[in-house]
Amino acid sequence: MPDVQSTVVEFVNKLRKRKIEGSQATAKYTVELLRSVISHQRVPHANQAAALIDAVKAVGEQLIAANPVELAVGNVVRRVLHIIREEDLSLTTAAMGGLDLLDASDDDDVDNCKGIGFPAMSAAVVAAAARSTLRPPSLQTLLEGTPESATVPYTSSSGADSESKTADKSSLTRKLKHDVIEGVNQLIQEIAGCHEQIAEQAIEHIHQNEVILTLGSSRTVLEFLCAAKEKKRSFRVFVAEGAPRYQGHLLAKELVARGLQTTVITDSAVFAMISRVNMVIIGAHAVMANGGVIGPVGVNMAALAAQKHAVPFVVLAGSHKLCPLYPHNPEVLLNELRSPSELLDFGEFSDCLDFGAGSGSLQVVNPTFDYVPPNLVSLFITDTGGHNPSYMYRLIADYYSADDLVM
Amino acid sequence: MASRKKRAAKISEDSEEEQSRRQRLQAILLADSFATKLLPLTLERPNVLLPLVNVPMIDYTLAWLESAGIEEVFVFCSMQVIDYLNNSDWYSHKDFTVKTIESPQNSTSAGDALRYIYEQQIETSQIQGDFVLVNGCIVSNMPLTQLIQEHRDRKKKDEKAIMTMVIRQSLITDHQLFIAVNPLTKQLLYYDEDNICFDKSLLDRNPSVLLCSDMQDCYIDICSLEVLSLFVDNFDYQHMRCDFVEGVLADDIIGYKIFTHEISSCYASRIENFRSYDMVSKDIIQRRTFPYVPDMKFSGNRTLKLERQGIYKASDATQLPSAHVGASYVIGHATNIGSGTKILNSVIGNGCSIGSNVVIQGSYIWNNVTVEDGCEIRNAIVCDEVKVCAGAIVKPGVVLSFKVVVGRDFVVPAYSQVSLLRQPMEEDSDEENLLSGVDLQMESKLGLDGAGYIWRQACEDEWKHSVPPIPKDKLAEIIKAIDDDDTDDESVVTTSGDANTSINNDLFDFEREVDGTFLRAVEENIVADLAVLEINSLRLSYNMESAHCAGAIFYSMMKLAVSTPHSSINDLYRNASSIITRWKGLLGFYVKKSDEQIEVISRLEEMCEESAHELGTLFAHILRYMYEEENDLLQEVAILRWSDEKAGADESDKVYLKQCEPFITWLKETSDDEDG
């Protein structure tokens, strides 16, 4: 435990000082950290799930407080909590006696249906399997609880099931922890593989001789465009540079290195160029529960320009970016003001920056993010496929349990 | 260096490289307050513990060092700082070790501190190689690892490159610093804090020199171990800058080199006086120091919430709705603000209570301060647990030190510094006396129930170093001074022809010095040879020719003669001749050539013109005396050349030539005879 504690402190420090940037990297670190927290957590005989939940929550709160702007941390913490709850539920129901499961769980909410559907399997594994096989996922299959894939797990587990009634608590404990860790491993894989999952769909969206506009730099967008290029699609990319950090320059460099036709434009030229563009693709920092997007500063402008010219505005987001919170929640800190020296070097204008000097003062505001309301987004592409903004809440309900929304 | 070679012999190149890569990144933080600029506050609390936007300054420095990739930092500090660090969480970091070195009683400067560290270094060798030397309270967010690597690479190529100094552009009016840098190699060539005056050979040796007056020194240095040993070798080095840097630059025998690194997009600034305290606080509020801003938790601080217009507010601070707060303002935890209060551009600490109808503008209120109703505080620093009673007014530039009480309706005059401790007198540094507390006579100084002493101001230009913005008229003065300086600089640097004024100034100074030396020699009755030595050293330091010396000495001699009381012209002649006789050894040393003798004659002429009725009549006599009696102090060649030169001059110039015409004709005749 002590070494876990010190890694937690270390990670918290890094988050505070904004040493880890990018939601994928943050999500990866967070989930790995939580896995080691769970594996080191000593579980009491009674109520093991609660102990795990408490441990994860305690660490999670520290992490969220360390960088409230990086929503991916909170998302991953809530995902892990959800995994624990699901595993616990599936185990207890299994222990209560396998056969009358479905009746007993009728009053449970919809989320848990699929977990109960395959009692002996690790619920999250099943859920993940369901998600990947069901692309595009249909609400119907989930609601009706009659999945085609149900044939996969059932055969082997039904025998073992009845015995687990009599199995002693300790093995049950070990099983819970084991299952949870398995579920978390699944999540790690999912986060690591989200770029490929999203990029696989590129071919369906990018067509021959199209012009794509993107803004700022996003690894997901890079992989997405390159995947289309590898499938021999020929298209052109406009990159808005993304002032003041100019990450668009880096993206453009990478794209050119991989042989794409790339043009760099200033952010302010987006409106002028949009009429030649067939599709706007951007990477999100976070996707809120209402389908609104938090992205690099300037994105809202691009979205409005796209709407004006009826250009599809497509947002790429790995599932770890889906946030169960709503943007109008005052507790959610959506933006971060960075150092003004990214705009103005120290020294330039320093005479007017010294605002004590009587005559008016120059204030420099350097926000990091922008908010795009859901009605401007045409399509979300996540690792589970393409979705409408209005469908986001549904996806989120799959991933998170309502108990964890308020930490 | 010896050990380095030994190591190189033992192991191959590659592994040495690896070793240097694995070398821990270390830093030395000199956290002792050697400067007196922040008095009276630093009497009671070391400067690194003073709060800067509600966080002790040392936390900014340590947080920065930690995130800049430093793995081990040695904090050279006093006991109070060690106590603070023991209670903080700085020791619990995994990849960042903080070690304290308690400063010994007798260390009074950075030089002493580094020598002390070197002594310890011999025993423990805790500093393994290049290190970052941070001098005082620095707020920064610059990355260091790459800079250290650059320094190491440079050191590998050039053994003499012992230091890299971080500089940045800054306001001109802020300070005076002149540096010259080689723009290609970034080598520092010249560094001076108040005036610019460098050797012309600097320009000869370097094809291009970049001369800057708008740079600010960040007091962050990447040093090699040689720096420490240099401090030990030169035990009189006190300050990092005016002794060490200037010493290294002036000394071209060992040939150590200092390089500079200019930062532009990141922030680094040092707090030296109240003015820079104000500037850095504002930079922090404006988020230049990101991520070390009040709404981030970067050390033990509790975070505040950022609201519109740059207002930072603690969640548990209460503020009545009728209170008016303006832009750029920070309010700490558990602080109450009354109704009708106006607060602008200020920082209020934790646990303060501000009454109603108070005006606070551009001020820094620290923790647990009580400000009663109707007070007015502008551009002031108010320390912990100060109480400002109702109706009191604190004028701009005031510093109220710890626990001071300002009485009812009292007006604290502008730029005054108030402390519970008495100002340490220069003559008695008696510590007990300092701590004797409040006495009755002093209480009245701060109003009815006030407590504290108003300190006497040491220097005139306190407006330069204190919190309020520089008054407009002063600003105009500075700008004018800078403009003047610029023209001066041009004349010195560019052409020697225009440099007459400055040479004349030098000459004037030189003559005054010579005069002083001569009078002292007369008073103390020094042997002529010793006086020669003294004058010679003056001559070297002013870079004068011996003709100038001769002229100056002769001038002083004659002045002495004239100023000695005398009743008649004859008396004066006797005085003059006796002085000449007495000091002929001195004068004779400098008048060996005829050029120098002519200089003496023309000086005599000048003086005679000045006091025509006294000395004027004696011109010929003195000339003759110096020729005949005193063993050819003046030789006939010189006198004849002087008369030849004068022959072509205006009539008015010829007064003295005519006066000594008989003497000169006689001289001519005798020389003709000799020739014959």
Short mmCIF file of C-alpha atoms in Angstrom, two decimals, chain B residues 234-641:
data_model
loop_
_atom_site.label_atom_id
_atom_site.label_comp_id
_atom_site.label_asym_id
_atom_site.label_seq_id
_atom_site.Cartn_x
_atom_site.Cartn_y
_atom_site.Cartn_z
CA ASN B 234 38.91 34.56 -4.06
CA PHE B 235 37.87 34.83 -0.47
CA ASP B 236 36.90 38.46 -0.87
CA TYR B 237 34.10 37.69 -3.33
CA GLN B 238 30.87 38.62 -1.61
CA HIS B 239 28.17 38.96 -4.23
CA MET B 240 27.38 36.69 -7.07
CA ARG B 241 27.16 39.52 -9.53
CA CYS B 242 29.27 42.52 -8.70
CA ASP B 243 32.18 40.45 -7.38
CA PHE B 244 32.06 37.08 -9.02
CA VAL B 245 30.75 37.79 -12.50
CA GLU B 246 32.66 40.98 -12.92
CA GLY B 247 35.74 39.31 -11.46
CA VAL B 248 35.58 36.43 -13.91
CA LEU B 249 35.02 38.77 -16.82
CA ALA B 250 37.87 41.05 -15.86
CA ASP B 251 40.29 38.22 -15.29
CA ASP B 252 41.50 36.97 -18.63
CA ILE B 253 44.40 35.00 -17.20
CA ILE B 254 42.45 31.89 -16.28
CA GLY B 255 40.05 32.67 -19.07
CA TYR B 256 36.86 31.30 -17.56
CA LYS B 257 33.82 32.09 -19.62
CA ILE B 258 30.24 32.84 -18.73
CA PHE B 259 27.44 32.29 -21.17
CA THR B 260 23.92 33.67 -21.23
CA HIS B 261 20.60 32.14 -22.05
CA GLU B 262 17.73 34.41 -22.90
CA ILE B 263 14.23 33.26 -22.13
CA SER B 264 11.24 34.80 -23.81
CA SER B 265 8.13 32.69 -23.50
CA CYS B 266 8.61 31.46 -19.97
CA TYR B 267 8.72 33.48 -16.83
CA ALA B 268 11.46 34.09 -14.32
CA SER B 269 11.73 36.93 -11.90
CA ARG B 270 13.38 37.64 -8.60
CA ILE B 271 11.98 39.53 -5.66
CA GLU B 272 14.57 41.96 -4.40
CA ASN B 273 12.59 44.92 -3.17
CA PHE B 274 9.03 46.04 -2.61
CA ARG B 275 8.72 47.16 -6.17
CA SER B 276 9.58 43.77 -7.63
CA TYR B 277 7.32 42.23 -5.01
CA ASP B 278 4.51 44.27 -6.47
CA MET B 279 5.42 43.44 -10.06
CA VAL B 280 5.70 39.70 -9.46
CA SER B 281 2.44 39.64 -7.52
CA LYS B 282 0.71 41.23 -10.46
CA ASP B 283 2.34 38.79 -12.86
CA ILE B 284 1.05 35.93 -10.76
CA ILE B 285 -2.46 37.36 -10.74
CA GLN B 286 -2.23 37.80 -14.49
CA ARG B 287 -1.20 34.14 -14.72
CA ARG B 288 2.19 34.73 -16.27
CA THR B 289 3.60 32.21 -13.84
CA PHE B 290 1.20 29.49 -14.93
CA PRO B 291 0.86 26.83 -13.50
CA TYR B 292 1.89 28.55 -10.25
CA VAL B 293 -1.25 30.64 -9.95
CA PRO B 294 -3.65 31.00 -7.02
CA ASP B 295 -6.27 28.64 -8.41
CA MET B 296 -3.84 25.76 -8.72
CA LYS B 297 -2.58 23.69 -5.90
CA PHE B 298 1.18 23.53 -6.36
CA SER B 299 2.40 23.28 -2.79
CA GLY B 300 0.70 23.24 0.55
CA ASN B 301 -1.50 26.12 -0.52
CA ARG B 302 -5.27 25.96 -0.54
CA THR B 303 -6.67 26.82 -3.88
CA LEU B 304 -8.80 29.80 -4.65
CA LYS B 305 -11.42 30.00 -7.32
CA LEU B 306 -10.95 32.17 -10.36
CA GLU B 307 -13.89 34.32 -11.24
CA ARG B 308 -14.53 36.93 -13.88
CA GLN B 309 -12.14 39.85 -14.31
CA GLY B 310 -9.28 38.02 -12.69
CA ILE B 311 -10.80 37.89 -9.25
CA TYR B 312 -9.58 34.97 -7.13
CA LYS B 313 -11.76 34.15 -4.19
CA ALA B 314 -11.67 31.52 -1.49
CA SER B 315 -14.84 29.52 -1.13
CA ASP B 316 -15.26 30.43 2.53
CA ALA B 317 -14.57 34.13 2.19
CA THR B 318 -17.54 36.30 2.88
CA GLN B 319 -18.17 39.56 1.24
CA LEU B 320 -21.27 41.65 1.66
CA PRO B 321 -23.03 42.38 -1.61
CA SER B 322 -22.65 46.11 -1.17
CA ALA B 323 -18.87 45.80 -1.16
CA HIS B 324 -17.37 46.84 -4.44
CA VAL B 325 -14.45 44.80 -5.68
CA GLY B 326 -12.62 45.58 -8.88
CA ALA B 327 -10.46 43.64 -11.24
CA SER B 328 -7.37 41.65 -10.30
CA TYR B 329 -8.01 40.91 -6.74
CA VAL B 330 -7.32 37.97 -4.51
CA ILE B 331 -9.18 37.21 -1.33
CA GLY B 332 -8.04 34.50 1.05
CA HIS B 333 -9.75 31.94 3.24
CA ALA B 334 -12.02 32.89 6.11
CA THR B 335 -11.81 36.55 5.33
CA ASN B 336 -14.73 38.90 5.90
CA ILE B 337 -15.38 42.06 4.03
CA GLY B 338 -17.85 44.64 5.25
CA SER B 339 -20.41 46.68 3.39
CA GLY B 340 -19.61 49.64 1.21
CA THR B 341 -15.96 48.67 1.05
CA LYS B 342 -14.05 49.30 -2.15
CA ILE B 343 -11.17 47.03 -3.07
CA LEU B 344 -9.16 47.34 -6.26
CA ASN B 345 -6.03 45.57 -7.54
CA SER B 346 -5.25 44.16 -4.15
CA VAL B 347 -4.42 40.93 -2.41
CA ILE B 348 -6.13 40.10 0.88
CA GLY B 349 -4.76 37.18 2.87
CA ASN B 350 -6.38 34.54 5.02
CA GLY B 351 -8.37 35.29 8.13
CA CYS B 352 -8.57 39.03 7.65
CA SER B 353 -11.47 41.12 8.67
CA ILE B 354 -12.11 44.27 6.71
CA GLY B 355 -14.68 46.68 8.10
CA SER B 356 -17.19 48.71 6.19
CA ASN B 357 -16.56 51.75 4.01
CA VAL B 358 -12.89 50.88 3.71
CA VAL B 359 -10.92 51.76 0.60
CA ILE B 360 -8.09 49.41 -0.31
CA GLN B 361 -6.25 49.99 -3.52
CA GLY B 362 -3.15 48.35 -4.96
CA SER B 363 -2.23 46.98 -1.56
CA TYR B 364 -1.05 43.71 -0.12
CA ILE B 365 -2.84 42.72 3.06
CA TRP B 366 -1.32 39.58 4.58
CA ASN B 367 -2.93 37.17 7.01
CA ASN B 368 -5.08 37.89 10.07
CA VAL B 369 -5.12 41.62 9.53
CA THR B 370 -7.87 43.73 11.03
CA VAL B 371 -8.91 46.84 9.19
CA GLU B 372 -11.63 48.77 10.97
CA ASP B 373 -14.34 50.93 9.46
CA GLY B 374 -13.56 53.91 7.30
CA CYS B 375 -9.87 53.27 6.74
CA GLU B 376 -8.06 54.03 3.56
CA ILE B 377 -5.07 52.00 2.41
CA ARG B 378 -3.37 52.71 -0.86
CA ASN B 379 -0.36 50.97 -2.38
CA ALA B 380 0.86 49.62 0.90
CA ILE B 381 2.08 46.33 2.32
CA VAL B 382 0.32 45.35 5.51
CA CYS B 383 1.87 42.35 7.29
CA ASP B 384 0.42 39.66 9.49
CA GLU B 385 -1.71 40.61 12.49
CA VAL B 386 -1.56 44.32 11.87
CA LYS B 387 -4.46 46.32 13.19
CA VAL B 388 -5.53 49.48 11.46
CA CYS B 389 -7.98 51.30 13.72
CA ALA B 390 -11.04 53.12 12.48
CA GLY B 391 -10.54 56.15 10.28
CA ALA B 392 -6.79 55.69 9.84
CA ILE B 393 -5.24 56.47 6.49
CA VAL B 394 -2.24 54.60 5.13
CA LYS B 395 -0.54 56.57 2.39
CA PRO B 396 1.17 55.08 -0.69
CA GLY B 397 4.46 53.28 -0.27
CA VAL B 398 3.95 52.47 3.39
CA VAL B 399 5.09 49.16 4.81
CA LEU B 400 3.46 48.10 8.07
CA SER B 401 5.48 45.28 9.58
CA PHE B 402 4.20 42.46 11.78
CA LYS B 403 1.71 43.26 14.56
CA VAL B 404 1.89 47.02 14.16
CA VAL B 405 -1.18 48.91 15.37
CA VAL B 406 -2.17 52.13 13.65
CA GLY B 407 -4.19 54.34 15.96
CA ARG B 408 -7.57 55.94 15.31
CA ASP B 409 -7.65 58.58 12.59
CA PHE B 410 -3.90 58.48 12.30
CA VAL B 411 -2.33 59.24 8.93
CA VAL B 412 0.75 57.17 8.17
CA PRO B 413 2.97 59.35 5.97
CA ALA B 414 3.88 58.16 2.49
CA TYR B 415 6.87 55.84 2.02
CA SER B 416 7.31 55.27 5.72
CA GLN B 417 8.20 51.90 7.11
CA VAL B 418 6.68 51.00 10.42
CA SER B 419 7.84 48.18 12.66
CA LEU B 420 7.48 47.08 16.25
CA LEU B 421 11.25 46.79 16.31
CA ARG B 422 13.47 49.80 16.45
CA GLN B 423 15.53 50.60 13.44
CA PRO B 424 19.01 49.14 13.89
CA MET B 425 21.44 52.01 14.15
CA GLU B 426 24.57 51.87 12.11
CA GLU B 427 26.79 52.58 15.12
CA ASP B 428 25.30 50.09 17.55
CA SER B 429 24.23 46.76 16.22
CA ASP B 430 23.04 45.73 19.64
CA GLU B 431 20.51 42.98 19.16
CA GLU B 432 18.91 43.23 22.61
CA ASN B 433 18.26 46.84 22.06
CA LEU B 434 16.42 45.94 18.91
CA LEU B 435 14.03 43.60 20.58
CA SER B 436 13.15 45.77 23.51
CA GLY B 437 9.60 46.17 22.32
CA VAL B 438 7.44 49.24 22.45
CA ASP B 439 8.09 52.20 24.66
CA LEU B 440 5.76 54.94 25.58
CA GLN B 441 7.35 57.74 23.70
CA MET B 442 7.15 55.82 20.46
CA GLU B 443 3.55 54.80 20.82
CA SER B 444 2.40 58.27 20.22
CA LYS B 445 4.00 58.12 16.84
CA LEU B 446 1.20 56.00 15.46
CA GLY B 447 -1.73 57.75 17.05
CA LEU B 448 -3.65 57.24 20.23
CA ASP B 449 -3.48 53.50 20.74
CA GLY B 450 -0.96 52.70 18.07
CA ALA B 451 2.16 50.63 18.47
CA GLY B 452 5.27 50.72 16.34
CA TYR B 453 8.24 52.80 15.28
CA ILE B 454 8.44 54.75 12.10
CA TRP B 455 11.80 54.04 10.59
CA ARG B 456 14.08 56.72 9.32
CA GLN B 457 14.49 56.49 5.59
CA ALA B 458 17.96 55.48 4.58
CA CYS B 459 17.89 56.55 0.99
CA GLU B 460 16.27 59.31 -0.96
CA ASP B 461 14.93 57.33 -3.85
CA GLU B 462 12.60 55.05 -1.93
CA TRP B 463 9.95 55.68 -4.58
CA LYS B 464 12.07 53.58 -6.87
CA HIS B 465 11.84 50.50 -4.71
CA SER B 466 8.41 50.62 -3.14
CA VAL B 467 5.01 49.41 -4.14
CA PRO B 468 3.20 52.41 -5.64
CA PRO B 469 3.75 53.14 -9.30
CA ILE B 470 6.53 55.55 -9.95
CA PRO B 471 5.18 59.10 -9.85
CA LYS B 472 4.88 60.75 -13.24
CA ASP B 473 7.45 63.44 -12.60
CA LYS B 474 10.01 60.92 -11.41
CA LEU B 475 9.32 58.77 -14.42
CA ALA B 476 9.97 61.71 -16.68
CA GLU B 477 13.24 62.30 -14.84
CA ILE B 478 14.34 58.72 -15.34
CA ILE B 479 13.51 58.75 -19.00
CA LYS B 480 15.40 61.99 -19.39
CA ALA B 481 18.36 60.53 -17.53
CA ILE B 482 18.32 57.50 -19.77
CA ASP B 483 18.27 59.68 -22.84
CA ASP B 484 21.20 61.64 -21.51
CA ASP B 485 23.01 58.45 -20.76
CA ASP B 486 22.43 57.28 -24.26
CA THR B 487 24.10 60.28 -25.78
CA ASP B 488 26.98 59.89 -23.36
CA ASP B 489 27.36 56.27 -24.24
CA GLU B 490 27.49 57.00 -27.89
CA SER B 491 30.27 59.47 -27.41
CA VAL B 492 32.31 57.00 -25.40
CA VAL B 493 31.76 54.02 -27.59
CA THR B 494 31.82 55.41 -31.07
CA THR B 495 34.39 58.03 -31.93
CA SER B 496 37.25 59.28 -29.85
CA GLY B 497 36.87 62.76 -31.37
CA ASP B 498 33.59 63.41 -29.61
CA ALA B 499 34.89 62.10 -26.38
CA ASN B 500 36.47 65.39 -25.31
CA THR B 501 33.90 66.09 -22.69
CA SER B 502 34.41 62.86 -20.90
CA ILE B 503 38.21 63.15 -21.06
CA ASN B 504 37.94 66.66 -19.66
CA ASN B 505 35.84 65.31 -16.86
CA ASP B 506 38.43 62.68 -16.18
CA LEU B 507 41.17 65.25 -16.19
CA PHE B 508 39.29 67.36 -13.73
CA ASP B 509 38.75 64.40 -11.40
CA PHE B 510 42.36 63.44 -11.75
CA GLU B 511 43.61 66.87 -10.85
CA ARG B 512 41.40 66.99 -7.84
CA GLU B 513 42.76 63.65 -6.68
CA VAL B 514 46.33 64.74 -7.26
CA ASP B 515 45.68 67.90 -5.35
CA GLY B 516 44.32 65.93 -2.44
CA THR B 517 47.23 63.53 -2.48
CA PHE B 518 49.71 66.37 -2.63
CA LEU B 519 48.16 68.27 0.26
CA ARG B 520 48.15 65.12 2.35
CA ALA B 521 51.79 64.55 1.48
CA VAL B 522 52.58 68.07 2.63
CA GLU B 523 50.59 67.67 5.83
CA GLU B 524 52.07 64.34 6.75
CA ASN B 525 55.45 65.38 5.42
CA ILE B 526 55.92 62.32 3.31
CA VAL B 527 59.12 61.57 1.45
CA ALA B 528 58.95 62.64 -2.18
CA ASP B 529 59.53 59.09 -3.40
CA LEU B 530 56.44 57.82 -1.65
CA ALA B 531 54.39 60.68 -3.03
CA VAL B 532 55.64 59.66 -6.48
CA LEU B 533 54.31 56.18 -5.88
CA GLU B 534 50.91 57.49 -4.94
CA ILE B 535 50.66 59.84 -7.85
CA ASN B 536 51.80 57.06 -10.15
CA SER B 537 48.99 54.81 -9.02
CA LEU B 538 46.53 57.63 -9.65
CA ARG B 539 48.05 58.16 -13.05
CA LEU B 540 47.57 54.50 -13.91
CA SER B 541 44.02 54.37 -12.70
CA TYR B 542 43.06 57.45 -14.69
CA ASN B 543 45.22 56.45 -17.61
CA MET B 544 46.96 59.85 -17.78
CA GLU B 545 50.22 60.87 -19.37
CA SER B 546 53.08 62.11 -17.24
CA ALA B 547 52.66 65.60 -18.70
CA HIS B 548 49.23 65.71 -17.07
CA CYS B 549 50.78 64.63 -13.79
CA ALA B 550 53.41 67.30 -14.02
CA GLY B 551 50.83 69.93 -14.76
CA ALA B 552 48.59 68.77 -11.96
CA ILE B 553 51.35 68.59 -9.39
CA PHE B 554 52.71 71.96 -10.32
CA TYR B 555 49.24 73.43 -10.13
CA SER B 556 48.76 72.03 -6.64
CA MET B 557 52.15 73.36 -5.58
CA MET B 558 51.39 76.86 -6.76
CA LYS B 559 47.94 76.74 -5.24
CA LEU B 560 49.50 75.81 -1.93
CA ALA B 561 51.95 78.66 -2.27
CA VAL B 562 49.20 81.16 -2.97
CA SER B 563 47.01 79.88 -0.18
CA THR B 564 49.76 80.03 2.44
CA PRO B 565 49.37 83.35 4.23
CA HIS B 566 51.76 85.98 2.91
CA SER B 567 52.14 89.71 3.42
CA SER B 568 53.95 90.81 0.28
CA ILE B 569 54.88 89.68 -3.18
CA ASN B 570 58.30 88.82 -1.86
CA ASP B 571 56.78 86.59 0.78
CA LEU B 572 54.84 84.81 -1.92
CA TYR B 573 57.98 84.31 -3.96
CA ARG B 574 59.74 82.90 -0.95
CA ASN B 575 56.82 80.51 -0.29
CA ALA B 576 56.72 79.35 -3.84
CA SER B 577 60.43 78.79 -4.09
CA SER B 578 60.58 76.87 -0.84
CA ILE B 579 57.74 74.61 -1.93
CA ILE B 580 59.41 74.00 -5.23
CA THR B 581 62.64 73.15 -3.47
CA ARG B 582 60.93 70.87 -1.02
CA TRP B 583 59.04 68.91 -3.68
CA LYS B 584 61.42 69.04 -6.57
CA GLY B 585 61.88 65.28 -6.29
CA LEU B 586 58.21 64.80 -6.95
CA LEU B 587 57.87 67.31 -9.73
CA GLY B 588 61.24 66.34 -11.20
CA PHE B 589 60.04 62.76 -11.63
CA TYR B 590 57.45 63.90 -14.13
CA VAL B 591 59.24 66.70 -15.98
CA LYS B 592 62.01 64.73 -17.61
CA LYS B 593 61.04 65.56 -21.17
CA SER B 594 60.65 68.98 -22.71
CA ASP B 595 56.98 68.33 -23.55
CA GLU B 596 56.28 67.94 -19.89
CA GLN B 597 58.27 71.03 -19.03
CA ILE B 598 56.33 73.08 -21.54
CA GLU B 599 53.15 71.82 -19.90
CA VAL B 600 54.43 73.09 -16.57
CA ILE B 601 55.28 76.48 -18.05
CA SER B 602 51.89 76.87 -19.62
CA ARG B 603 50.26 75.86 -16.35
CA LEU B 604 52.28 78.55 -14.63
CA GLU B 605 51.10 80.97 -17.27
CA GLU B 606 47.48 79.97 -16.71
CA MET B 607 47.77 80.46 -13.01
CA CYS B 608 49.41 83.79 -13.43
CA GLU B 609 46.54 84.87 -15.62
CA GLU B 610 44.10 83.83 -12.95
CA SER B 611 45.75 85.92 -10.23
CA ALA B 612 47.45 88.57 -12.32
CA HIS B 613 48.21 91.02 -9.53
CA GLU B 614 49.96 88.53 -7.25
CA LEU B 615 51.42 85.56 -9.07
CA GLY B 616 51.42 87.37 -12.37
CA THR B 617 54.26 89.61 -11.35
CA LEU B 618 56.31 86.65 -10.31
CA PHE B 619 56.13 84.69 -13.55
CA ALA B 620 59.61 85.46 -14.75
CA HIS B 621 61.08 84.96 -11.28
CA ILE B 622 59.56 81.57 -10.77
CA LEU B 623 60.58 80.48 -14.24
CA ARG B 624 64.08 81.61 -13.60
CA TYR B 625 64.17 80.03 -10.16
CA MET B 626 63.16 76.72 -11.63
CA TYR B 627 65.80 77.02 -14.29
CA GLU B 628 68.72 78.22 -12.25
CA GLU B 629 68.39 77.30 -8.61
CA GLU B 630 66.74 73.97 -8.87
CA ASN B 631 69.06 72.03 -11.05
CA ASP B 632 67.29 72.38 -14.32
CA LEU B 633 63.81 71.49 -13.34
CA LEU B 634 63.13 73.36 -16.50
CA GLN B 635 65.69 73.07 -19.25
CA GLU B 636 66.51 75.83 -21.64
CA VAL B 637 65.39 73.78 -24.64
CA ALA B 638 61.90 73.68 -23.21
CA ILE B 639 61.83 77.33 -22.31
CA LEU B 640 63.04 78.33 -25.74
CA ARG B 641 60.52 76.07 -27.45
#
